[in-house]
Amino acid sequence: MVKRLNFQPLSSFTKGRALVDDAMSRRPPRTIDLDEALDVAGMRDHHRKLMESAVDGVIEWDRFDIIDFGPIMPSIALLDSVTDEDGNQDFKYGYVGESINEIAQRPLRGLKLGDVLVGEAKEKIISEYAAALNGGHPRVSVGRVTISDLDWVQYMRFLYPVRRDGEVNRILLIMLFSL
C-alpha cells in the first residue's frame, strides 16, 4: 500500500508564525521517481490532465488551461527561464499561488529563484529546475522546510517543462506541503 501525503494549504501549518527567509533552501532536495510521487501525493489525475496538453513530456502552453487545476491553484507557480547578471540560468516567478507566497513570507511575482534562495542548497535547487527544463520531462523532488535546524514541514515539488512560442522556456511548479 502506498502512503498518500495529506497536503493542505500552508496556512493550516504556519498558524501565524513567521519563517526565516532561507527556510526553503537550507537542505538540498532529493529527486524521487515520478510514478511513485504521483501515487504518494494523489496527483495522478492532475498529471494525466497536464500530459493531455503535452508533446513528448513538455506542456504546450497554447494547449494548457489552468482552469482545470482550480483546486490546487494555491500550490502552483509559473517560472520563466532567464539569464542572471553573471550569465547563469535562473528562473523568474510569474503567477504564484498563495501557499507558495505564504511560505516565502512575501509575494514572489517578479523575483528570481536566485534572489529568493540562499544557503547550501541554492545552486542544487536552481539546477533541478534547469534539469526539468532542459531534460524535457517532469521531475519530482522532496525535502523539508527547516527553521533553526528543526524539521518543520515536508514538501513535494513537481516541475513540468513548458513550451511557449516554440521554445521550452517555462516551468510549471506544483508545490505540495504535508506535516
mmCIF file of C-alpha atoms in Angstrom, residues 30-97:
data_model
loop_
_atom_site.group_PDB
_atom_site.id
_atom_site.type_symbol
_atom_site.label_atom_id
_atom_site.label_comp_id
_atom_site.label_asym_id
_atom_site.label_seq_id
_atom_site.Cartn_x
_atom_site.Cartn_y
_atom_site.Cartn_z
ATOM 1 C CA ARG A 30 16.092 14.714 -3.097
ATOM 2 C CA THR A 31 14.829 13.700 -6.549
ATOM 3 C CA ILE A 32 12.308 10.862 -6.497
ATOM 4 C CA ASP A 33 10.545 8.678 -9.063
ATOM 5 C CA LEU A 34 7.666 10.481 -10.803
ATOM 6 C CA ASP A 35 5.344 7.472 -10.840
ATOM 7 C CA GLU A 36 5.784 6.849 -7.115
ATOM 8 C CA ALA A 37 5.320 10.563 -6.336
ATOM 9 C CA LEU A 38 2.053 10.719 -8.277
ATOM 10 C CA ASP A 39 0.610 7.968 -6.076
ATOM 11 C CA VAL A 40 2.006 9.295 -2.794
ATOM 12 C CA ALA A 41 0.685 12.817 -3.451
ATOM 13 C CA GLY A 42 -2.607 11.790 -5.050
ATOM 14 C CA MET A 43 -1.587 13.714 -8.185
ATOM 15 C CA ARG A 44 -2.205 11.085 -10.862
ATOM 16 C CA ASP A 45 -5.368 12.754 -12.253
ATOM 17 C CA HIS A 46 -3.712 16.193 -12.342
ATOM 18 C CA HIS A 47 -0.643 14.710 -14.054
ATOM 19 C CA ARG A 48 -2.799 12.949 -16.637
ATOM 20 C CA LYS A 49 -4.573 16.230 -17.384
ATOM 21 C CA LEU A 50 -1.227 18.037 -17.718
ATOM 22 C CA MET A 51 0.089 15.367 -20.079
ATOM 23 C CA GLU A 52 -3.002 15.781 -22.277
ATOM 24 C CA SER A 53 -1.609 19.226 -23.137
ATOM 25 C CA ALA A 54 1.959 17.918 -23.621
ATOM 26 C CA VAL A 55 4.001 16.711 -26.569
ATOM 27 C CA ASP A 56 6.900 14.373 -25.685
ATOM 28 C CA GLY A 57 6.651 15.247 -21.973
ATOM 29 C CA VAL A 58 6.649 19.039 -22.472
ATOM 30 C CA ILE A 59 3.455 21.002 -21.823
ATOM 31 C CA GLU A 60 2.397 23.056 -24.839
ATOM 32 C CA TRP A 61 1.409 26.455 -23.432
ATOM 33 C CA ASP A 62 -1.246 27.111 -26.082
ATOM 34 C CA ARG A 63 -2.949 23.782 -25.185
ATOM 35 C CA PHE A 64 -2.761 24.255 -21.399
ATOM 36 C CA ASP A 65 -5.807 25.512 -19.469
ATOM 37 C CA ILE A 66 -5.084 26.476 -15.866
ATOM 38 C CA ILE A 67 -8.823 26.461 -15.092
ATOM 39 C CA ASP A 68 -8.592 22.657 -14.939
ATOM 40 C CA PHE A 69 -6.404 22.995 -11.841
ATOM 41 C CA GLY A 70 -8.566 25.234 -9.635
ATOM 42 C CA PRO A 71 -8.362 23.033 -6.516
ATOM 43 C CA ILE A 72 -4.554 23.171 -6.491
ATOM 44 C CA MET A 73 -4.081 26.784 -7.670
ATOM 45 C CA PRO A 74 -2.620 27.862 -4.277
ATOM 46 C CA SER A 75 0.171 25.325 -4.893
ATOM 47 C CA ILE A 76 1.007 26.348 -8.491
ATOM 48 C CA ALA A 77 3.613 28.786 -9.784
ATOM 49 C CA LEU A 78 4.885 29.612 -13.263
ATOM 50 C CA LEU A 79 8.574 30.462 -13.659
ATOM 51 C CA ASP A 80 10.240 31.703 -16.844
ATOM 52 C CA SER A 81 13.818 30.768 -17.703
ATOM 53 C CA VAL A 82 16.054 33.870 -17.590
ATOM 54 C CA THR A 83 19.753 34.683 -17.515
ATOM 55 C CA ASP A 84 21.084 36.377 -14.386
ATOM 56 C CA GLU A 85 23.613 39.233 -14.232
ATOM 57 C CA ASP A 86 26.514 36.726 -14.300
ATOM 58 C CA GLY A 87 25.193 34.892 -17.373
ATOM 59 C CA ASN A 88 23.847 31.912 -15.401
ATOM 60 C CA GLN A 89 20.430 30.338 -15.877
ATOM 61 C CA ASP A 90 17.827 31.375 -13.324
ATOM 62 C CA PHE A 91 14.028 31.299 -13.109
ATOM 63 C CA LYS A 92 11.720 34.284 -12.645
ATOM 64 C CA TYR A 93 8.366 33.917 -10.918
ATOM 65 C CA GLY A 94 5.254 34.923 -12.850
ATOM 66 C CA TYR A 95 1.992 33.624 -11.397
ATOM 67 C CA VAL A 96 2.499 32.392 -7.809
ATOM 68 C CA GLY A 97 -0.167 30.587 -5.773
#
